[in-house]
Coordinates of C-alpha atoms in Angstrom, one line a residue:
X1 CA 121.8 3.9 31.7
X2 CA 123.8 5.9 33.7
X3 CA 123.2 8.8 36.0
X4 CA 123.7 11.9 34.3
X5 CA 125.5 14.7 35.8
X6 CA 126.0 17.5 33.9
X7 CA 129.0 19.5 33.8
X8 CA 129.9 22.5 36.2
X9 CA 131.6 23.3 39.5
X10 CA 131.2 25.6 42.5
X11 CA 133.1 28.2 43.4
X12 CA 133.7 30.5 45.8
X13 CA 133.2 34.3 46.8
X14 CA 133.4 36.4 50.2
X15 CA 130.1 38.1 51.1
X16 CA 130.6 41.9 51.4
X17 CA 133.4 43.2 49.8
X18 CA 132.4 46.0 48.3
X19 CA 129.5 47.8 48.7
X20 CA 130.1 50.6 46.0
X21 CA 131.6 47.9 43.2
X22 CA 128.5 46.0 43.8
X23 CA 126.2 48.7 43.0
X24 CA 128.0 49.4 39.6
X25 CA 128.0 45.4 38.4
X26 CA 124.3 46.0 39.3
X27 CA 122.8 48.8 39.1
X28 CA 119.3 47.4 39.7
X29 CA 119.9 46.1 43.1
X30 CA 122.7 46.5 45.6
X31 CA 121.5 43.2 47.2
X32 CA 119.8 41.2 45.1
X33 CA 122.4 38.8 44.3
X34 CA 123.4 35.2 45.2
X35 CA 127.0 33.9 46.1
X36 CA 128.1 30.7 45.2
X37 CA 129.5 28.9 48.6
X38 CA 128.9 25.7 50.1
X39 CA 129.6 26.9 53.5
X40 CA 126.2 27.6 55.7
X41 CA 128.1 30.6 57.5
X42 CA 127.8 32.5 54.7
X43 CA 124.5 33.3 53.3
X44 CA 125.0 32.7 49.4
X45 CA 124.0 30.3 46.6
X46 CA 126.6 28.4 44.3
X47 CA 126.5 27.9 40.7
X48 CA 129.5 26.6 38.3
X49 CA 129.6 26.9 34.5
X50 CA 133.3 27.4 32.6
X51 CA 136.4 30.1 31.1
X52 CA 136.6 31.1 27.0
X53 CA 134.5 32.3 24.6
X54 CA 133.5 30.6 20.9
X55 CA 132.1 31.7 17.7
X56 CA 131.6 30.2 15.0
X57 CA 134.0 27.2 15.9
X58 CA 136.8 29.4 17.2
X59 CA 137.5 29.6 20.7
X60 CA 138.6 32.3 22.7
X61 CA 139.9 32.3 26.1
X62 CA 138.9 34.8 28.7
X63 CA 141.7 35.4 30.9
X64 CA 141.0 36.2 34.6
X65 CA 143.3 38.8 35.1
X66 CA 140.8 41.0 32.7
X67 CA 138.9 43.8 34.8
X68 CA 136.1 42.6 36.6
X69 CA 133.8 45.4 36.0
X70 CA 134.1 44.3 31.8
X71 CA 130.8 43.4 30.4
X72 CA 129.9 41.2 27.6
X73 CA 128.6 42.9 24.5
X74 CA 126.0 40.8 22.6
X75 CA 126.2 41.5 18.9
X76 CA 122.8 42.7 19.0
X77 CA 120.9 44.9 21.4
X78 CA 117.7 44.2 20.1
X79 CA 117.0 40.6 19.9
X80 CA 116.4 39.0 23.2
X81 CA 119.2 37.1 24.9
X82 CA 119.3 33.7 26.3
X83 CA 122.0 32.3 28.7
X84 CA 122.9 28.6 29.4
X85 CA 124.8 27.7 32.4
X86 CA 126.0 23.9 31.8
X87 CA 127.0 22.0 28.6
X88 CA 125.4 18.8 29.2
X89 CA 122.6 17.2 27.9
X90 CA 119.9 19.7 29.4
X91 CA 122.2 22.9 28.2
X92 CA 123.3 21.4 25.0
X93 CA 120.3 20.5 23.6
X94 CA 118.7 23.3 24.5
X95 CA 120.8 25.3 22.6
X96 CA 120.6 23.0 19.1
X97 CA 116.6 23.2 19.9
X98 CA 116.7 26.7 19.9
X99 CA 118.6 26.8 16.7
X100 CA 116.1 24.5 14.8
X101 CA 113.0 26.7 15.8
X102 CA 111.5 29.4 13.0
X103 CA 112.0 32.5 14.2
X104 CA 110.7 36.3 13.1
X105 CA 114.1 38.0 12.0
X106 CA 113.6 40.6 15.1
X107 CA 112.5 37.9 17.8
X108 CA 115.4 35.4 17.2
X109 CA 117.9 34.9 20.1
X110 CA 121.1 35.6 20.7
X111 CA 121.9 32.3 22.8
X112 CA 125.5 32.3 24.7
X113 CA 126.4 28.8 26.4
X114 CA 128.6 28.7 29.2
X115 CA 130.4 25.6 30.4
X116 CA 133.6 24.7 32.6
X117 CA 135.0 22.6 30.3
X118 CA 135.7 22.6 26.2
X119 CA 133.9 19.1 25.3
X120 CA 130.3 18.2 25.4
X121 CA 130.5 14.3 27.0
X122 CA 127.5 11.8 26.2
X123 CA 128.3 10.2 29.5
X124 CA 126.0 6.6 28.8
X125 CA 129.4 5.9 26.9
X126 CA 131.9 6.6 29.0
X127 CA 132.4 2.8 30.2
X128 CA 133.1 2.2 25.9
X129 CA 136.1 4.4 26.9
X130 CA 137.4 1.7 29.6
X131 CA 136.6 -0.9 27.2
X132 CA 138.4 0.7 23.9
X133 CA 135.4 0.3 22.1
X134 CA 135.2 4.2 21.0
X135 CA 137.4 7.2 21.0
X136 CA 137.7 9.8 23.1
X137 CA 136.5 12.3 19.9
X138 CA 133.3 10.2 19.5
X139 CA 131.5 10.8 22.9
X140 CA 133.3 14.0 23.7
X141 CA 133.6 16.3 20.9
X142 CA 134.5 20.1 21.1
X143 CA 131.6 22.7 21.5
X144 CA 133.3 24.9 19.0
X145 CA 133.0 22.0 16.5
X146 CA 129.5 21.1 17.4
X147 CA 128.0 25.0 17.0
X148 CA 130.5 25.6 14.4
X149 CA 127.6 26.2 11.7
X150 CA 125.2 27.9 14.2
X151 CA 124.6 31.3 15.9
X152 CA 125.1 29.7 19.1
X153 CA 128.0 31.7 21.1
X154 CA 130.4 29.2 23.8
X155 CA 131.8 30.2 26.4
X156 CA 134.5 28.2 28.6
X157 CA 134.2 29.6 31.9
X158 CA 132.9 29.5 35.6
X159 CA 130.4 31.1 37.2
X160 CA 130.8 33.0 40.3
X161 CA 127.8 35.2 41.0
X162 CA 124.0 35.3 39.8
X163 CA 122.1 37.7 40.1
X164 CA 118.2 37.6 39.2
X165 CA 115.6 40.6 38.6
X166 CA 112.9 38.6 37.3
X167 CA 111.6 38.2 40.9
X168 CA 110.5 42.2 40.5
X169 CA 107.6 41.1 38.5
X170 CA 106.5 38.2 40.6
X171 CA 103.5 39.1 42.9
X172 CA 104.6 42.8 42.8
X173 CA 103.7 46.0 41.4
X174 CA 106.8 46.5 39.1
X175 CA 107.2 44.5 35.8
X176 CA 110.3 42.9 35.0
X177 CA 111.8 43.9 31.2
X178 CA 115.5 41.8 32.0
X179 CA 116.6 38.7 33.7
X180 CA 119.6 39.4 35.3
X181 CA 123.1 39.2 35.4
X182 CA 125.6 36.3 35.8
X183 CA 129.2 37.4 36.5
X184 CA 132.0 34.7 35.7
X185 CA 134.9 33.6 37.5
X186 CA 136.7 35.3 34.3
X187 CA 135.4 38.7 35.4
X188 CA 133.2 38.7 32.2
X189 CA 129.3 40.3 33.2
X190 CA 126.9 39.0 31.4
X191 CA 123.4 40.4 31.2
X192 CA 120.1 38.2 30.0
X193 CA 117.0 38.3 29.4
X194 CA 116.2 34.5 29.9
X195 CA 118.7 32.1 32.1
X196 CA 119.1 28.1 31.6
X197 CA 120.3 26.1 34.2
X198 CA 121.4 22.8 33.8
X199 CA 124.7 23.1 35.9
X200 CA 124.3 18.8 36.5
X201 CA 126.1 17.2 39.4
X202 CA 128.7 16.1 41.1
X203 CA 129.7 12.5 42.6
X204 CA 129.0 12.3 46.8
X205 CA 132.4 11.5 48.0
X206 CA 132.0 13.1 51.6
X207 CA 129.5 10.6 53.3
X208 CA 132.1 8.0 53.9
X209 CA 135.2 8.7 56.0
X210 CA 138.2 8.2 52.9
X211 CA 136.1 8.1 49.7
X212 CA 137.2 11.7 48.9
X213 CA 140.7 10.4 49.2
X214 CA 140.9 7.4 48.0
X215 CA 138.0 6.5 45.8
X216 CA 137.8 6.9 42.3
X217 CA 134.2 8.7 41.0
X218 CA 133.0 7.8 37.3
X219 CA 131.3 10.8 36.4
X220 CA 133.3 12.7 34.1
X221 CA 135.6 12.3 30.9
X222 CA 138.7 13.1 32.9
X223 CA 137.6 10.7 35.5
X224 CA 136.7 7.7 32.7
X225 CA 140.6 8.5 31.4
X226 CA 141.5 8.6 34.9
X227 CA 140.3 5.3 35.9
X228 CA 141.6 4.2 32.6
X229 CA 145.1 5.1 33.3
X230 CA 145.1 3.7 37.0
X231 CA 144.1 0.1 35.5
X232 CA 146.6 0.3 32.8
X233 CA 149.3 1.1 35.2
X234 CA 147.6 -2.3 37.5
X235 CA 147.9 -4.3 34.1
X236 CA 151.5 -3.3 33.6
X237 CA 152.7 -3.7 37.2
X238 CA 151.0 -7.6 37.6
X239 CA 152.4 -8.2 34.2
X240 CA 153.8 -12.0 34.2
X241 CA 152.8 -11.9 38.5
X242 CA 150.6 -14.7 39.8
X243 CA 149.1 -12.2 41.8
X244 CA 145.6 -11.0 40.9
X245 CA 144.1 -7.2 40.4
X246 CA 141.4 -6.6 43.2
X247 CA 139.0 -3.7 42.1
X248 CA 136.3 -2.8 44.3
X249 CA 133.1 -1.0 42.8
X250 CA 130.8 0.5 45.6
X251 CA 126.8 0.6 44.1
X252 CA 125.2 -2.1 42.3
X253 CA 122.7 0.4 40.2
X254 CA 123.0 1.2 36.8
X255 CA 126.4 2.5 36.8
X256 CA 128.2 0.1 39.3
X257 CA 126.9 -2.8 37.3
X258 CA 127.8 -1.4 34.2
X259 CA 131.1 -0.3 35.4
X260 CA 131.8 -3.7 37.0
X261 CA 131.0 -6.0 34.0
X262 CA 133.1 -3.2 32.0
X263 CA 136.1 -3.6 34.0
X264 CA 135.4 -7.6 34.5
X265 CA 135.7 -7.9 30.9
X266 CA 138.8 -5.8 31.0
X267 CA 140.7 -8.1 33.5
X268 CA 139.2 -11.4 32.2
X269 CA 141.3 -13.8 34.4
X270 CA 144.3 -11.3 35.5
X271 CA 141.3 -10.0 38.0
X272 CA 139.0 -10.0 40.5
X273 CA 135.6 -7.3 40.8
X274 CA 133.5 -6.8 44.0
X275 CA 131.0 -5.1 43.3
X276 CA 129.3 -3.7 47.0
X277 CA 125.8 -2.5 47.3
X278 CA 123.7 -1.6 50.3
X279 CA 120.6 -3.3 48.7
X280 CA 119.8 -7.1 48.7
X281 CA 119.8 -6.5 44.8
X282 CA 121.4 -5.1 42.1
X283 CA 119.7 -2.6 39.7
X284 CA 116.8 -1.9 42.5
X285 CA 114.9 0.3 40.3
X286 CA 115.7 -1.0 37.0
X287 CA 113.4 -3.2 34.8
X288 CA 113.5 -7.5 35.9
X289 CA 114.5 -7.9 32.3
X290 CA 117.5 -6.1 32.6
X291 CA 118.5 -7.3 36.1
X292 CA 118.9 -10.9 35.1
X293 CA 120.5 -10.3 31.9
X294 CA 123.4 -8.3 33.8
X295 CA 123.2 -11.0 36.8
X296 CA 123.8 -13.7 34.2
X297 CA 126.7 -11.9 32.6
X298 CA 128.3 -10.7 35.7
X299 CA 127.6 -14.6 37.0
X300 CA 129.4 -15.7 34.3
X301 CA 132.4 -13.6 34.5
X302 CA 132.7 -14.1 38.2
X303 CA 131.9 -10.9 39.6
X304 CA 131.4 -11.3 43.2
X305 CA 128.2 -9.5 44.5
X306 CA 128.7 -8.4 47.7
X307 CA 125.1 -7.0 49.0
X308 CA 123.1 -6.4 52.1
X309 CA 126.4 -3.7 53.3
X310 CA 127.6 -0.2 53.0
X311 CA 131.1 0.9 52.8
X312 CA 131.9 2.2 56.8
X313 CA 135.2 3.8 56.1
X314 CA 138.2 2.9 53.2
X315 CA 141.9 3.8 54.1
X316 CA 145.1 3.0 52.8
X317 CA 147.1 -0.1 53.9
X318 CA 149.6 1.4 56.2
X319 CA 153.7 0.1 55.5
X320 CA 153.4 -1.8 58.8
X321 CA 149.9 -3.4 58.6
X322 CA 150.8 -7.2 58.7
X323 CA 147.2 -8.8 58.5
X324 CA 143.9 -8.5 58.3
X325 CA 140.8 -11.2 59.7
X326 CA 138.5 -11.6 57.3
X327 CA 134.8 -12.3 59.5
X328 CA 133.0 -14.2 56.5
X329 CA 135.2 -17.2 56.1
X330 CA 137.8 -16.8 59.5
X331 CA 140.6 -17.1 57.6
X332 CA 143.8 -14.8 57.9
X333 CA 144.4 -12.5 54.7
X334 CA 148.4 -11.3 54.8
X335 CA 147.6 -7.4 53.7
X336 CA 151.4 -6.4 53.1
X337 CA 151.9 -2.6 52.2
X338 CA 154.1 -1.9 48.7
X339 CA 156.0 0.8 48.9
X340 CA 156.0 0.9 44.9
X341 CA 151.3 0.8 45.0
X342 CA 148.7 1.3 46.7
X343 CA 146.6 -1.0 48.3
X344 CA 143.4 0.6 50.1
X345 CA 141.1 -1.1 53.1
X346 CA 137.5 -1.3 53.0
X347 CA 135.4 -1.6 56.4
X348 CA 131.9 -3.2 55.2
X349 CA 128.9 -3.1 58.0
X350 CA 125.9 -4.9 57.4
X351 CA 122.5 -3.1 56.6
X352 CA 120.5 -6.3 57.3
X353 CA 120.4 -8.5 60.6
X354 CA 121.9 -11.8 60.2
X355 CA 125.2 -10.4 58.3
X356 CA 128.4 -10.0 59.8
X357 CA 131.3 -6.7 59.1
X358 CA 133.5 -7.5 56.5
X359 CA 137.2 -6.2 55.5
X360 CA 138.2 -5.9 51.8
X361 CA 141.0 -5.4 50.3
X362 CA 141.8 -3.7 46.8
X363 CA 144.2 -1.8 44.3
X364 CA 141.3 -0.2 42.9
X365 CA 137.7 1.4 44.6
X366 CA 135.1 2.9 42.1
X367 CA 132.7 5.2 43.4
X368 CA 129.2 5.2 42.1
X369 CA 127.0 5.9 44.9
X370 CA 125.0 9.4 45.6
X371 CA 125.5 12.6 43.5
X372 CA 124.9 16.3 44.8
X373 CA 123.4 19.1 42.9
X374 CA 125.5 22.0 42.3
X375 CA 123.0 24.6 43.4
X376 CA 123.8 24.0 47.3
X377 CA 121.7 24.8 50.3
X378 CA 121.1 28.4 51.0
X379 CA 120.6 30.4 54.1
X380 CA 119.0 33.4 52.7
X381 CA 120.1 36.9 53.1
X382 CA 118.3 40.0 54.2
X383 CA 116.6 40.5 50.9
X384 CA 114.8 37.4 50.5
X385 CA 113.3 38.5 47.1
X386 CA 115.8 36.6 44.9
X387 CA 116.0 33.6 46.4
X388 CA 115.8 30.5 44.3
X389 CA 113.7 27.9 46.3
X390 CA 115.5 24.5 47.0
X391 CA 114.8 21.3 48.0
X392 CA 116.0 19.2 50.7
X393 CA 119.1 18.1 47.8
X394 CA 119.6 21.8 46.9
X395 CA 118.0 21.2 43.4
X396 CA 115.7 24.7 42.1
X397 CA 111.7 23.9 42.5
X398 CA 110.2 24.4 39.2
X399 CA 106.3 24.3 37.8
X400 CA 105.5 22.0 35.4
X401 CA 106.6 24.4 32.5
X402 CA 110.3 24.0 33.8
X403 CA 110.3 27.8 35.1
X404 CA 111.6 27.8 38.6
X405 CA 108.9 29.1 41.1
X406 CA 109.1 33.0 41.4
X407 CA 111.2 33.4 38.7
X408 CA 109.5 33.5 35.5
X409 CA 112.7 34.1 33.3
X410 CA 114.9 31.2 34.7
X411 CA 114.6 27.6 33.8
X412 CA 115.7 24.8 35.3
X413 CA 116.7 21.3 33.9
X414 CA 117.9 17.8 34.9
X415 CA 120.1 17.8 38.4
X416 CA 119.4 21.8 38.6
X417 CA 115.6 20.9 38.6
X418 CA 113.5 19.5 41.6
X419 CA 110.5 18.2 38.9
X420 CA 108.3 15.2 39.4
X421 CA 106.3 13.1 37.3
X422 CA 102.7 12.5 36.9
X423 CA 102.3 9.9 40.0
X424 CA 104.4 12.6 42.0
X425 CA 107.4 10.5 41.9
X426 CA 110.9 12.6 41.2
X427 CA 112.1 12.5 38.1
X428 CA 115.4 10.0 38.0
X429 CA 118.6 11.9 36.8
X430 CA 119.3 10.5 33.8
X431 CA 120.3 11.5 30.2
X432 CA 116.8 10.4 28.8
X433 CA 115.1 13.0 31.1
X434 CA 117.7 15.7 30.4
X435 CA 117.1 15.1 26.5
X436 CA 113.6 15.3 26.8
X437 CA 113.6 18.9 28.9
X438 CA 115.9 20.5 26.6
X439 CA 113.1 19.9 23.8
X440 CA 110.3 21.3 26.4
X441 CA 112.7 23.9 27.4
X442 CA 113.7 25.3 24.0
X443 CA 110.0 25.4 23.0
X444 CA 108.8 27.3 25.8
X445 CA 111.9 29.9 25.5
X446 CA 110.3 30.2 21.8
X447 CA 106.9 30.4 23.6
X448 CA 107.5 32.5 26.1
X449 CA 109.4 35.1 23.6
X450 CA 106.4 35.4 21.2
X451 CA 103.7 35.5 23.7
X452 CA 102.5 32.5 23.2
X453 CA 101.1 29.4 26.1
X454 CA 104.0 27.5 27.8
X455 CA 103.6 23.8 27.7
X456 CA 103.9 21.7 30.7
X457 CA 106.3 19.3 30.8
X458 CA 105.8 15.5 30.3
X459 CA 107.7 12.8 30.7
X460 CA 108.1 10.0 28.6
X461 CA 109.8 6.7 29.9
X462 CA 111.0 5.0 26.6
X463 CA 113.0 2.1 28.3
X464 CA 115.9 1.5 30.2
X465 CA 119.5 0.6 28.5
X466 CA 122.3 -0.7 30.0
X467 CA 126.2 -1.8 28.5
X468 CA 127.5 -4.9 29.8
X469 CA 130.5 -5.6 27.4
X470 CA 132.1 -5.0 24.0
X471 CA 129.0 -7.6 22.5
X472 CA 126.8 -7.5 25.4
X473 CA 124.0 -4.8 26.3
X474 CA 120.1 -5.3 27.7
X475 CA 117.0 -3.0 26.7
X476 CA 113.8 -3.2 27.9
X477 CA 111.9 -0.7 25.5
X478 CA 108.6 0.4 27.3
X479 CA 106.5 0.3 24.6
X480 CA 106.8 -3.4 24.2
X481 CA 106.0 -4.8 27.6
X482 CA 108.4 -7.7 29.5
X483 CA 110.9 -7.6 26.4
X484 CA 114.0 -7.1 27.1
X485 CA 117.6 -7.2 24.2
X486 CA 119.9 -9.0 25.2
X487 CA 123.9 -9.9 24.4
X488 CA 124.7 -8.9 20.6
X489 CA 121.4 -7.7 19.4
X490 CA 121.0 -5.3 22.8
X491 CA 124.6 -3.9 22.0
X492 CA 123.4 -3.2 18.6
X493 CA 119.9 -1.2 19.6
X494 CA 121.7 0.5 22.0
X495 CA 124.5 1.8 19.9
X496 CA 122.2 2.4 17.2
X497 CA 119.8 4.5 20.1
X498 CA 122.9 6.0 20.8
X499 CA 124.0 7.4 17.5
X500 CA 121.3 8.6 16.8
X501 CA 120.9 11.0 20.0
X502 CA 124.5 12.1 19.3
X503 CA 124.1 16.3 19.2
X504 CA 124.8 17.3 15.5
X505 CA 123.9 15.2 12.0
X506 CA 127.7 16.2 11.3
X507 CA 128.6 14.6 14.3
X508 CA 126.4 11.6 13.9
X509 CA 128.3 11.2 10.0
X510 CA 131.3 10.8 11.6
X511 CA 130.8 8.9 14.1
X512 CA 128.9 6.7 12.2
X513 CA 131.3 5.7 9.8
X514 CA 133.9 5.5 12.7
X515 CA 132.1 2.5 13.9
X516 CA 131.2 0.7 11.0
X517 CA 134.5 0.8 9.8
X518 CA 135.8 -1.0 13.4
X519 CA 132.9 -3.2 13.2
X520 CA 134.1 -4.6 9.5
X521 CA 137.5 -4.6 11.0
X522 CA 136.6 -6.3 13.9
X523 CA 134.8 -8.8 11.9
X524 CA 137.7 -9.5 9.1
X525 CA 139.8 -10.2 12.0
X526 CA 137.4 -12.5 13.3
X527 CA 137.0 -14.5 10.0
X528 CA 140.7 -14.4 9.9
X529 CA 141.2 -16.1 13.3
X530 CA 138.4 -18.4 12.9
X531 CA 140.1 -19.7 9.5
X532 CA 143.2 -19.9 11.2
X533 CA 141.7 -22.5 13.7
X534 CA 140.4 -24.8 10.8
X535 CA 143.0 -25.0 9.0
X536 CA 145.4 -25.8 12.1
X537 CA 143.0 -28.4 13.1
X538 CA 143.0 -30.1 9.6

């Protein structure tokens, strides 16, 4: 199962502009605000969220030449309201969890949801994309469709500034009645009395000299199409060439294996995959079930496991680069530069003693190693009151009830959250956690509105899944020790897993009938070309 990095982006602010503006935006404290900058000179914090506004399935877009001193008016000024940073699987879900609770008419919430981009993505599915197995529509429908029939609120927007109060009642004589205030890269204010974050993460492309540049991440829906596009074009240009399509995949967990038996299937015989990882195995941390299944199927389809090295430096073939030694086997590879492509170098060093530095070339390098958690590191200003504390990652320390520590009105979930499990173990980043925070975290919103005992949160490790082709899955469900699904029957409880965790019942209809009518498709055509066989033969 993939990593899962939920949705948002930094941005940036100058510290002191003005002092005066500052005190109107908020009133309750002229310095009790965090800036969202990656740079350690400057003594802010960094969020990311989105840019329009939805109700009821229409979306609006803010624009961001609208006055920055405009604030958002919730339809009620009663009710208490809640405000999600990050559509993912932690701010989503949320949401929907939210709306499901029973409510007294005066203590229902008024829940806004703000994220950079217009589609929720179920990101376990993007590699279906590379494969054609499902539409775009299916794993990354529109918010506005998805809350269409609830009181949810969506906003598409970015967010520039938070700016906490809740630390006023921590440890302190005064007691906090409000949240805070976010301000968006829009110019919209928007004032809370309960904050969500579950801004994700983002791909670690600035470890390796050339990754940033060169390397494609597989993180997102626009990088999925991305990668989708830049394969398409390899496939057209080696069209009726003897030459081969070299794709290079750097990580061998979850998501490099799944992306390199993905794209294996893809190029069949027209290519070749190396798949790179710094470990003497693949899948280090998944289940033994599900490592040999995917070492059997990327055996089979001649993925070439390159282990035991990390990626030193990739850069482009340069026009006058004639060749290239390659250490494992001494022979001379002729690297010749096309003007028309692009053809990149990787420098391999060993990890291991015994192992020598290896060159690689390829047309193609996937990134799938290391992620960073939007909420960067902070240096904290003069007024220390607000600060969110961090771990060494920049993720927000939270208690076991999800609230982040000295803030008792913000909660944090999946990437955004520094939580561990019973053992003291942190929590991987994956959708399955996210999902199961979003229930804990709706409940104890509910909870903590009606004055009633928070729970903690507890982890519940139901298995592992992984895709490893159009027919070809492995799950190892916990509950049913040293079993693991394999090949057509593991695609099947996958999907089916799948489906059902799909956001709306609506949504799950459709999508539902989507694939069942490709699977009867897919299996007329196969009756069709098996007849065709016997009767040629006969």
């Amino acid at each position: 199962m993939a990593s899962i990095a939920l949705s948002a982006s930094a941005a940036l602010l100058p510290l002191k502009r003005n002092s005066g503006a500052w005190s109107k935006l908020f009133p309750f404290s002229s310095k009790s605000y965090l800036s969202f900058k990656t740079c350690r000179k400057n003594r802010f914090i960094s969020f990311a969220a989105s840019n329009s506004s939805a109700r009821n399935g229409d979306l609006v877009v803010t624009s961001e030449d609208e006055s920055a001193s405009q604030t958002y008016t919730w339809p009620d000024k009663k009710k208490p309201r809640i405000c999600i940073l990050g559509g993912g699987f932690g701010g989503l879900y949320t949401a929907l969890r939210l709306e499901s609770l029973v409510w007294q008419d005066d203590k229902k919430p008024q829940v806004l949801l703000v994220d950079q981009s217009e589609r929720f993505v179920f990101k376990p599915m993007l590699y279906e994309l590379l494969s054609g197995e499902v539409d775009s529509w299916e794993i990354a429908p529109r918010f506005a469709d998805l809350l269409a029939n609830t009181g949810v609120q969506f906003f598409k927007d970015r967010v520039k500034l938070l700016c906490p109060s809740d630390h006023l009642g921590v440890n302190g004589r005064m007691t906090c009645t409000r949240g805070g205030t976010v301000l968006l890269e829009s110019g919209l204010i928007v004032e809370y009395d309960w904050l969500v974050l579950s801004l994700g993460a983002e791909p670690k492309l600035d470890v390796v000299p050339g990754a940033a540049e060169f390397a494609f991440p597989f993180s997102t829906l626009e990088d999925a199409c991305r990668v989708d596009r830049k394969l398409s074009e390899l496939e057209r240009r080696n069209f009726g060439k003897d030459s081969l399509i070299r794709v290079a995949v750097v990580g061998c967990g979850y998501s490099g294996v799944e992306l390199a038996a993905t794209v294996s299937e893809r190029l069949e015989e027209k290519g070749i995959v190396q798949a790179i990882n710094v470990e003497t195995t693949i899948c280090p941390t998944g289940t033994p079930g599900n490592r040999e299944a995917a070492l059997k199927v990327l055996s089979a389809r001649k993925v070439q496991l390159v282990l035991g090295y990390f990626v030193r430096c990739i850069r482009r073939v340069g026009e006058f680069e004639a060749s290239v030694k390659q250490p494992e086997s001494g022979a001379i590879a002729n690297i010749a530069a096309d003007k028309n492509s692009d053809k990149y170098i990787l420098e391999l060093q060993p990890a291991i003693k015994g192992l020598e530095s290896q060159i690689f070339e390829a047309d193609l390098v996937l990134w799938t190693v290391g992620s960073k958690p939007l909420l960067p590191y902070v240096e904290p200003p003069n007024n220390r009151l607000h600060d969110l504390p961090l771990n060494a990652r920049g993720q927000a320390e939270t208690d076991e009830t999800l609230r982040v520590k000295g803030h008792p009105r913000i909660f944090a979930l999946g990437d955004s959250s520094a939580l561990r499990d019973s053992s003291g173990r942190p929590l991987p980043a994956t959708a399955q956690v996210a999902f199961q925070q979003a229930d804990f975290a709706g409940w104890n919103l509910w909870a903590a509105i009606n004055d009633r005992p928070l729970l903690p949160f507890r982890f519940q490790n139901l298995g592992e899944m992984m895709i490893l082709g159009r027919n070809d899955a492995a799950v190892s469900p916990s509950f049913v020790e040293g079993v693991t699904l394999d090949g057509p029957i593991g695609h099947s409880a996958r999907k089916l897993a799948y489906l059902i965790r799909l956001p709306t019942d609506e949504h799950r209809l459709k999508v539902g009938v989507s694939w069942l009518t490709k699977s009867a498709i897919d299996s007329v055509a196969l009756l069709q070309s098996t007849l065709t066989k016997v009767f040629s033969s006969s």
